[in-house]
Amino acid sequence: MAKKNSYSQYLRNHLGKLIDETDLPPLKKEFMKSRWLDQVLWLEGRATKERDRHHSLRLLTIIGGVIVPAMVGFNSTNPRIKEIVGWSAFGLSQAVAISAAVEEFFSHGEKYKQFRNTAENMKIEGWQFLQMAGPYSQFESHDDAYSTFAYHVEQLIQKDVQGFVSQFEEKEQKSKEKTAETVAQNAELALSNLNEQMEYQAQLRREAEKRRWEEEQKLLQGEFSAPPEPDATNEEDVQPIPSVTLEDLPILGAAAMAWFEEEEPEEPKKQESSNGKGSSEPAKSAVPQLITPEQAAKIMDCPLSDCQKYLPGVLEALQNYEILDKQVLIGLLATVRVETNGFKPINEFGGPKYFTKHYEGRRDLGNVQPGDGAKYHGRGYIQITGRANYRTYGQKLGVDLENNPELALDPTISAKILACYFKDRGVATAAKVGDWRKVRKLVNGGYNGWDVFSKYVDKAKAVIG
């Protein structure tokens, strides 16, 4: 301890003297001592403590791990000596296990490396500043270099804190995973013990029933012929006890609760025509061609063949929902470009694991059944997502999207979903007045992808507007 204190005191005196000899103003010298020098000394002390603890625990674990097998294998003709060695081996093995567990829990070795690394980096930074070397050689005086030095010191301290937090979070996550695994194992063990207890109770009942029958036969011996001994396992009053499985336990949480949605109002029935042969639909008006496939391909940076194939259906859907307008078309093209990276209905980028991680159990999306996360991932031009959206827009379009989610990739259906969404959610209204940030927020819920969206809004405005 005296040696440690003497080294710490040496650092304080020596480095403090060097600080006093610089051309820094008194206030900056004081700040340097209280912030940099005190931090160096604190890190040195913590590194030394963590090193000593780590070495002590590891030394006990290593030596004990070598000695215990030898003690277990020791054989003596003297029972007393054999008993002493056996108990000593047991005690030492427990000490080894505790030592390893303590080291794993407190991570003294990892802390020692972290504190030592930060301390050395802090000392290197200080020596370079005091000697006007390295990054400080470009300055004429300590006073000129002080701001840079203070910034570097704070960066080192911040990095040390972030490393500690990251290590703590990682350890906490591992602890949670281990706890979950232990809980699952304990549940299985509890169920297994429960089955064994129930089987044991059933066996006791069978044995008691057999003894009762034997006693009755002894009392009746000589008066009646003894009936054949029944098989206790086949008696009608001894019912087999079923095994208990995890599936028999009640489900918990959101999975146990049904999800309800308000029913959509029924559409009015179509009036029969005067000839009684069904409804008569008004003739469709021609769709204004506000943009050509060539212009769309130029705006969207996508193949011309995609625009030739899909643009007519999108324009027709906008016409049918009475929102076909240059401003609306600008917002729609930019939205489709962000959502699909082109101009065609697609599956959301990712895979089953990604969809399950992000969408499974999302009640806000209506995903309340196992497998809903992957089943109702994003599809189409606008990436419709979640059971609730598939059900709602399926009802609006008269298509069973809930049971057939792949239909959302059909170009005609996908275009109708896109146009319906733009009209119902007020996206078209925002686009008509040029409120592009509101357009993006109404589609995305935030402003994710805004840079790309605004870029293609500007390109579309240059061509269409």
Coordinates of C-alpha atoms in Angstrom, one line a residue:
M1 CA 0.0 0.0 0.0
A2 CA 2.9 2.4 0.8
K3 CA 4.4 1.7 -2.6
K4 CA 1.1 2.4 -4.4
N5 CA 0.6 5.6 -2.4
S6 CA 4.2 6.7 -3.1
Y7 CA 3.7 6.2 -6.8
S8 CA 0.5 8.1 -6.8
Q9 CA 2.1 10.9 -4.8
Y10 CA 5.0 11.0 -7.2
L11 CA 2.7 11.4 -10.2
R12 CA 0.8 14.2 -8.4
N13 CA 3.9 16.1 -7.4
H14 CA 5.8 15.6 -10.6
L15 CA 3.0 16.3 -13.1
G16 CA 1.7 19.1 -10.9
K17 CA 5.1 20.8 -11.1
L18 CA 5.2 20.4 -14.8
I19 CA 1.8 22.1 -15.1
D20 CA 2.9 24.9 -12.9
E21 CA 5.9 25.6 -15.2
T22 CA 3.7 26.1 -18.3
D23 CA 2.7 29.5 -19.6
L24 CA -1.0 28.8 -18.8
P25 CA -3.0 31.3 -16.8
P26 CA -3.6 30.3 -13.2
L27 CA -7.3 29.4 -13.8
K28 CA -6.4 27.0 -16.7
K29 CA -3.6 25.4 -14.6
E30 CA -6.2 24.7 -11.9
F31 CA -8.6 23.3 -14.4
M32 CA -5.9 21.1 -15.8
K33 CA -5.0 19.7 -12.3
S34 CA -8.6 19.1 -11.3
R35 CA -9.8 17.6 -14.6
W36 CA -6.8 15.9 -16.2
L37 CA -4.4 15.1 -13.4
D38 CA -7.1 14.0 -10.9
Q39 CA -8.7 11.8 -13.6
V40 CA -5.3 10.2 -14.4
L41 CA -4.7 9.4 -10.7
W42 CA -8.2 8.0 -10.3
L43 CA -7.9 5.8 -13.3
E44 CA -4.5 4.6 -12.1
G45 CA -6.0 3.7 -8.7
R46 CA -9.0 1.8 -10.2
A47 CA -6.8 0.0 -12.7
T48 CA -4.5 -1.2 -9.9
K49 CA -7.5 -2.4 -7.8
E50 CA -9.1 -4.2 -10.6
R51 CA -5.8 -5.9 -11.6
D52 CA -5.2 -7.1 -8.1
R53 CA -8.7 -8.5 -7.7
H54 CA -8.6 -10.2 -11.1
H55 CA -5.2 -11.8 -10.4
S56 CA -6.3 -13.0 -7.0
L57 CA -9.5 -14.7 -8.3
R58 CA -7.8 -16.1 -11.4
L59 CA -4.9 -17.5 -9.3
L60 CA -7.3 -19.2 -6.9
T61 CA -9.3 -20.7 -9.8
I62 CA -6.1 -22.0 -11.6
I63 CA -4.4 -23.4 -8.5
G64 CA -7.6 -24.9 -7.2
G65 CA -8.4 -26.4 -10.6
V66 CA -5.1 -28.2 -10.6
I67 CA -5.2 -29.4 -6.9
V68 CA -8.8 -30.6 -6.7
P69 CA -8.4 -33.5 -9.2
A70 CA -5.3 -34.6 -7.4
M71 CA -7.1 -34.6 -4.0
V72 CA -10.1 -36.4 -5.4
G73 CA -7.8 -39.1 -6.8
F74 CA -5.9 -39.4 -3.5
N75 CA -6.2 -42.8 -1.8
S76 CA -5.2 -43.7 1.7
T77 CA -5.7 -46.7 4.0
N78 CA -6.3 -44.4 6.9
P79 CA -10.1 -43.6 6.9
R80 CA -9.5 -40.4 8.9
I81 CA -7.0 -39.0 6.4
K82 CA -9.2 -40.0 3.5
E83 CA -12.2 -38.2 5.0
I84 CA -10.2 -35.0 5.7
V85 CA -8.8 -35.0 2.1
G86 CA -12.3 -35.5 0.7
W87 CA -13.9 -32.7 2.7
S88 CA -10.9 -30.5 1.8
A89 CA -11.4 -31.2 -1.9
F90 CA -15.0 -30.4 -1.6
G91 CA -14.3 -27.1 0.1
L92 CA -11.6 -26.1 -2.4
S93 CA -13.9 -27.0 -5.3
Q94 CA -16.6 -24.7 -3.9
A95 CA -14.0 -21.9 -3.5
V96 CA -12.9 -22.4 -7.1
A97 CA -16.5 -22.2 -8.3
I98 CA -17.2 -19.1 -6.3
S99 CA -14.1 -17.4 -7.5
A100 CA -14.9 -18.1 -11.1
A101 CA -18.5 -16.9 -10.6
V102 CA -17.4 -13.7 -8.9
E103 CA -14.9 -12.9 -11.7
E104 CA -17.5 -13.5 -14.3
F105 CA -20.1 -11.3 -12.5
F106 CA -17.8 -8.4 -11.7
S107 CA -15.6 -8.7 -14.8
H108 CA -12.5 -7.4 -13.0
G109 CA -10.2 -8.4 -15.9
E110 CA -12.2 -6.4 -18.4
K111 CA -12.4 -3.4 -16.1
Y112 CA -8.7 -3.5 -15.5
K113 CA -8.0 -3.4 -19.3
Q114 CA -10.5 -0.6 -19.7
F115 CA -9.1 1.6 -16.9
R116 CA -5.5 0.9 -17.8
N117 CA -6.1 1.7 -21.5
T118 CA -7.8 5.0 -20.6
A119 CA -5.2 6.0 -18.0
E120 CA -2.3 5.4 -20.5
N121 CA -4.1 7.4 -23.2
M122 CA -4.7 10.2 -20.8
K123 CA -1.0 10.3 -19.7
I124 CA 0.1 10.2 -23.4
E125 CA -2.2 13.1 -24.2
G126 CA -0.8 15.1 -21.2
W127 CA 2.8 14.4 -22.0
Q128 CA 2.4 15.5 -25.6
F129 CA 0.7 18.7 -24.5
L130 CA 3.3 19.5 -21.8
Q131 CA 6.2 18.8 -24.3
M132 CA 4.4 20.6 -27.2
A133 CA 4.8 17.4 -29.3
G134 CA 2.6 15.4 -31.7
P135 CA -0.6 17.2 -32.5
Y136 CA 0.5 20.2 -30.3
S137 CA 3.7 20.9 -32.2
Q138 CA 1.9 23.3 -34.5
F139 CA 1.1 25.7 -31.6
E140 CA 3.4 28.4 -30.3
S141 CA 2.5 28.1 -26.7
H142 CA 0.6 26.0 -24.1
D143 CA -2.1 28.6 -23.9
D144 CA -2.7 28.4 -27.6
A145 CA -2.9 24.6 -27.5
Y146 CA -5.1 24.4 -24.3
S147 CA -8.5 24.3 -26.1
T148 CA -7.4 21.4 -28.3
F149 CA -6.0 19.6 -25.3
A150 CA -9.2 20.1 -23.3
Y151 CA -11.2 18.8 -26.2
H152 CA -9.1 15.6 -26.5
V153 CA -9.2 15.0 -22.8
E154 CA -13.0 15.2 -22.8
Q155 CA -13.2 12.9 -25.8
L156 CA -11.1 10.2 -23.9
I157 CA -13.3 10.5 -20.8
Q158 CA -16.5 10.3 -22.9
K159 CA -15.1 7.2 -24.7
D160 CA -14.4 5.6 -21.4
V161 CA -17.9 6.2 -20.1
Q162 CA -19.5 4.9 -23.3
G163 CA -17.3 1.8 -23.1
F164 CA -18.5 1.1 -19.6
V165 CA -22.1 1.7 -20.5
S166 CA -21.8 -0.6 -23.5
Q167 CA -20.2 -3.3 -21.4
F168 CA -22.9 -3.0 -18.8
E169 CA -25.7 -3.3 -21.4
E170 CA -24.1 -6.3 -23.0
K171 CA -23.8 -8.0 -19.6
E172 CA -27.4 -7.2 -18.8
Q173 CA -28.6 -8.6 -22.1
K174 CA -26.6 -11.8 -21.5
S175 CA -28.1 -12.0 -18.0
K176 CA -31.6 -11.6 -19.4
E177 CA -31.0 -14.4 -21.9
K178 CA -29.6 -16.7 -19.3
T179 CA -32.5 -15.9 -16.9
A180 CA -35.0 -16.7 -19.7
E181 CA -33.2 -20.0 -20.4
T182 CA -33.2 -20.8 -16.7
V183 CA -36.9 -20.0 -16.4
A184 CA -37.7 -22.3 -19.3
Q185 CA -35.6 -25.1 -17.9
N186 CA -37.3 -24.7 -14.5
A187 CA -40.7 -24.8 -16.1
E188 CA -39.9 -28.0 -17.9
L189 CA -38.5 -29.5 -14.7
A190 CA -41.5 -28.4 -12.7
L191 CA -43.9 -30.0 -15.2
S192 CA -41.8 -33.2 -15.2
N193 CA -41.9 -33.3 -11.3
L194 CA -45.7 -32.6 -11.4
N195 CA -46.2 -35.6 -13.8
E196 CA -44.1 -37.8 -11.6
Q197 CA -46.0 -36.7 -8.5
M198 CA -49.4 -37.4 -10.2
E199 CA -48.2 -40.8 -11.4
Y200 CA -46.9 -41.6 -7.9
Q201 CA -50.3 -40.6 -6.3
A202 CA -52.1 -42.8 -8.8
Q203 CA -49.8 -45.7 -8.0
L204 CA -50.5 -45.3 -4.3
R205 CA -54.3 -45.4 -5.0
R206 CA -53.9 -48.6 -7.0
E207 CA -51.9 -50.2 -4.2
A208 CA -54.4 -49.1 -1.5
E209 CA -57.2 -50.5 -3.6
K210 CA -55.4 -53.8 -4.0
R211 CA -54.8 -54.1 -0.3
R212 CA -58.5 -53.4 0.4
W213 CA -59.5 -56.2 -2.0
E214 CA -57.1 -58.6 -0.4
E215 CA -58.4 -57.9 3.1
E216 CA -62.0 -58.5 1.9
Q217 CA -61.0 -61.8 0.4
K218 CA -59.5 -62.9 3.7
L219 CA -62.8 -62.1 5.6
L220 CA -64.9 -64.0 3.0
Q221 CA -62.6 -67.0 2.8
G222 CA -64.6 -70.2 3.4
E223 CA -68.0 -68.8 2.6
F224 CA -67.6 -67.9 -1.1
S225 CA -65.2 -68.9 -3.7
A226 CA -62.6 -66.3 -4.1
P227 CA -63.0 -64.4 -7.3
P228 CA -60.0 -64.0 -9.5
E229 CA -57.7 -61.3 -8.4
P230 CA -58.5 -58.2 -10.4
D231 CA -55.8 -56.3 -12.3
A232 CA -55.5 -53.1 -10.4
T233 CA -54.5 -51.3 -13.6
N234 CA -57.8 -52.2 -15.3
E235 CA -60.2 -51.3 -12.4
E236 CA -63.0 -49.0 -13.6
D237 CA -62.7 -46.7 -10.5
V238 CA -59.0 -46.1 -11.0
Q239 CA -58.8 -43.6 -13.8
P240 CA -55.5 -42.8 -15.5
I241 CA -54.2 -39.4 -14.8
P242 CA -53.1 -37.6 -18.0
S243 CA -49.7 -36.0 -18.3
V244 CA -49.4 -32.3 -18.1
T245 CA -47.6 -30.4 -21.0
L246 CA -46.7 -26.8 -21.6
E247 CA -49.6 -26.5 -24.0
D248 CA -52.0 -27.3 -21.2
L249 CA -51.0 -24.2 -19.3
P250 CA -53.1 -21.0 -20.0
I251 CA -51.7 -18.6 -22.4
L252 CA -50.7 -15.2 -21.1
G253 CA -50.5 -11.6 -22.3
A254 CA -51.5 -10.3 -25.7
A255 CA -51.7 -13.7 -27.3
A256 CA -54.7 -14.6 -25.0
M257 CA -56.7 -11.5 -26.0
A258 CA -58.8 -11.3 -29.1
W259 CA -58.4 -8.3 -31.4
F260 CA -61.6 -6.5 -32.6
E261 CA -62.1 -4.0 -35.3
E262 CA -65.1 -1.9 -36.1
E263 CA -67.0 -3.2 -39.0
E264 CA -67.0 -1.2 -42.2
P265 CA -70.5 0.1 -43.2
E266 CA -72.0 -2.0 -46.0
E267 CA -72.0 -0.3 -49.4
P268 CA -75.4 0.4 -50.8
K269 CA -76.7 -2.2 -53.2
K270 CA -76.6 -1.3 -56.9
Q271 CA -79.9 -0.5 -58.4
E272 CA -81.2 -2.9 -61.1
S273 CA -81.5 -1.5 -64.6
S274 CA -84.9 -1.1 -66.1
N275 CA -84.5 -4.3 -68.1
G276 CA -83.9 -6.2 -64.9
K277 CA -80.6 -7.8 -66.1
G278 CA -78.4 -6.2 -63.4
S279 CA -76.9 -2.9 -62.6
S280 CA -75.9 -0.4 -65.2
E281 CA -72.5 1.3 -64.7
P282 CA -71.9 4.7 -66.2
A283 CA -69.4 4.8 -69.0
K284 CA -65.9 5.6 -67.8
S285 CA -64.4 8.8 -68.9
A286 CA -61.0 8.9 -70.6
V287 CA -58.1 9.1 -68.2
P288 CA -56.1 12.3 -68.7
Q289 CA -52.5 11.4 -69.5
L290 CA -50.7 13.9 -67.3
I291 CA -47.4 12.1 -67.9
T292 CA -45.9 9.7 -70.4
P293 CA -44.1 6.5 -69.5
E294 CA -40.9 8.1 -70.9
Q295 CA -41.3 11.0 -68.6
A296 CA -42.1 8.8 -65.6
A297 CA -39.0 6.7 -66.2
K298 CA -36.8 9.8 -66.3
I299 CA -38.3 11.0 -63.0
M300 CA -38.2 7.7 -61.2
D301 CA -34.7 6.5 -62.5
C302 CA -36.3 3.2 -63.3
P303 CA -36.7 1.0 -66.5
L304 CA -39.0 2.3 -69.1
S305 CA -40.7 -1.1 -69.4
D306 CA -41.9 -0.8 -65.8
C307 CA -43.5 2.6 -66.4
Q308 CA -45.1 1.4 -69.6
K309 CA -46.6 -1.6 -67.7
Y310 CA -47.7 0.0 -64.5
L311 CA -48.3 3.7 -65.1
P312 CA -51.7 3.4 -66.9
G313 CA -53.2 1.4 -64.0
V314 CA -52.0 4.0 -61.4
L315 CA -53.4 6.9 -63.4
E316 CA -56.7 5.0 -63.8
A317 CA -56.9 4.3 -60.1
L318 CA -56.3 8.0 -59.3
Q319 CA -59.1 8.9 -61.8
N320 CA -61.5 6.5 -60.3
Y321 CA -60.9 8.0 -56.8
E322 CA -61.2 11.5 -58.3
I323 CA -57.8 12.6 -57.1
L324 CA -56.0 12.7 -60.5
D325 CA -54.1 16.0 -60.3
K326 CA -50.6 17.1 -61.2
Q327 CA -49.7 17.9 -57.6
V328 CA -51.1 14.6 -56.4
L329 CA -49.1 12.7 -59.1
I330 CA -45.9 14.4 -58.0
G331 CA -46.4 13.3 -54.4
L332 CA -47.4 9.8 -55.5
L333 CA -44.4 9.2 -57.8
A334 CA -42.0 10.4 -55.0
T335 CA -43.7 8.2 -52.5
V336 CA -43.6 5.1 -54.7
R337 CA -39.9 5.7 -55.5
V338 CA -39.0 5.8 -51.8
E339 CA -41.1 2.8 -50.9
T340 CA -40.2 0.5 -53.8
N341 CA -36.9 1.9 -55.1
G342 CA -38.5 2.0 -58.5
F343 CA -42.0 1.9 -60.1
K344 CA -43.6 -1.5 -59.5
P345 CA -45.4 -3.3 -56.7
I346 CA -42.9 -5.3 -54.6
N347 CA -42.5 -7.3 -51.4
E348 CA -40.9 -5.4 -48.6
F349 CA -37.1 -5.9 -48.4
G350 CA -36.1 -8.4 -45.8
G351 CA -37.1 -12.0 -44.9
P352 CA -39.1 -14.0 -42.4
K353 CA -36.7 -13.4 -39.5
Y354 CA -36.8 -9.6 -40.1
F355 CA -40.6 -9.4 -40.5
T356 CA -41.1 -11.5 -37.3
K357 CA -38.7 -9.4 -35.3
H358 CA -40.3 -6.1 -36.3
Y359 CA -44.0 -7.0 -36.8
E360 CA -44.8 -10.1 -34.8
G361 CA -47.2 -9.3 -31.9
R362 CA -47.8 -5.7 -33.0
R363 CA -51.3 -5.1 -31.8
D364 CA -51.2 -1.6 -33.4
L365 CA -51.0 -3.3 -36.7
G366 CA -53.6 -5.9 -35.8
N367 CA -51.0 -8.7 -35.7
V368 CA -52.5 -10.8 -32.9
Q369 CA -52.1 -14.4 -34.4
P370 CA -48.8 -16.3 -34.5
G371 CA -47.1 -15.8 -37.8
D372 CA -48.9 -12.5 -38.6
G373 CA -45.6 -10.6 -38.6
A374 CA -44.3 -12.5 -41.6
K375 CA -47.7 -13.1 -43.3
Y376 CA -48.7 -9.4 -43.3
H377 CA -45.3 -7.8 -44.2
G378 CA -45.2 -4.8 -46.5
R379 CA -46.4 -5.3 -50.1
G380 CA -47.4 -3.2 -53.2
Y381 CA -46.6 0.4 -54.2
I382 CA -47.2 1.8 -50.7
Q383 CA -46.0 -1.2 -48.7
I384 CA -49.3 -2.0 -46.9
T385 CA -48.4 -3.7 -43.6
G386 CA -50.3 -5.5 -40.8
R387 CA -53.4 -7.6 -40.6
A388 CA -55.6 -4.6 -39.7
N389 CA -54.6 -2.8 -42.9
Y390 CA -55.0 -5.9 -45.1
R391 CA -58.5 -6.4 -43.6
T392 CA -59.5 -2.7 -43.9
Y393 CA -58.4 -2.1 -47.4
G394 CA -59.6 -5.6 -48.5
Q395 CA -63.1 -4.6 -47.3
K396 CA -62.9 -1.2 -49.0
L397 CA -61.9 -2.8 -52.3
G398 CA -64.1 -5.9 -52.0
V399 CA -61.1 -8.2 -52.1
D400 CA -60.2 -10.8 -49.4
L401 CA -56.7 -9.4 -48.7
E402 CA -56.8 -10.8 -45.1
N403 CA -56.8 -14.4 -46.3
N404 CA -54.9 -13.7 -49.5
P405 CA -52.3 -11.1 -48.7
E406 CA -50.3 -11.9 -51.9
L407 CA -53.1 -10.2 -53.8
A408 CA -51.6 -6.8 -52.7
L409 CA -48.9 -7.4 -55.3
D410 CA -51.4 -7.5 -58.1
P411 CA -50.8 -4.2 -60.1
T412 CA -54.5 -3.3 -60.3
I413 CA -55.2 -4.0 -56.6
S414 CA -52.0 -2.3 -55.5
A415 CA -52.8 0.8 -57.5
K416 CA -56.3 0.9 -55.9
I417 CA -54.8 0.6 -52.4
L418 CA -52.4 3.4 -53.2
A419 CA -55.1 5.7 -54.5
C420 CA -57.6 4.8 -51.7
Y421 CA -54.9 5.5 -49.1
F422 CA -54.0 8.9 -50.7
K423 CA -57.7 9.9 -50.6
D424 CA -58.8 8.5 -47.3
R425 CA -55.8 9.7 -45.3
G426 CA -55.7 13.2 -46.7
V427 CA -52.4 12.7 -48.6
A428 CA -53.9 13.9 -51.8
T429 CA -55.2 17.1 -50.1
A430 CA -51.8 17.8 -48.7
A431 CA -50.2 17.3 -52.1
K432 CA -52.6 19.6 -53.8
V433 CA -51.4 22.5 -51.7
G434 CA -47.7 21.5 -52.0
D435 CA -47.3 20.5 -48.3
W436 CA -44.7 17.8 -49.1
R437 CA -43.5 17.2 -45.5
K438 CA -47.1 16.5 -44.5
V439 CA -47.4 14.1 -47.5
R440 CA -44.3 12.2 -46.2
K441 CA -45.5 12.1 -42.6
L442 CA -49.0 10.9 -43.5
V443 CA -47.5 8.0 -45.4
N444 CA -44.5 7.2 -43.2
G445 CA -45.7 8.3 -39.8
G446 CA -42.5 10.4 -39.6
Y447 CA -39.9 11.7 -42.0
N448 CA -37.9 8.6 -42.7
G449 CA -36.6 8.8 -46.2
W450 CA -37.3 12.5 -46.5
D451 CA -34.0 13.3 -48.4
V452 CA -34.9 10.8 -51.2
F453 CA -38.5 11.8 -51.2
S454 CA -37.8 15.5 -51.6
K455 CA -35.3 14.8 -54.3
Y456 CA -37.9 13.0 -56.4
V457 CA -40.5 15.6 -55.7
D458 CA -38.2 18.2 -57.2
K459 CA -37.5 16.0 -60.3
A460 CA -41.2 15.4 -60.8
K461 CA -42.0 19.1 -60.4
A462 CA -39.4 19.9 -63.1
V463 CA -41.1 17.5 -65.6
I464 CA -44.8 17.7 -64.7
G465 CA -45.2 21.1 -63.1

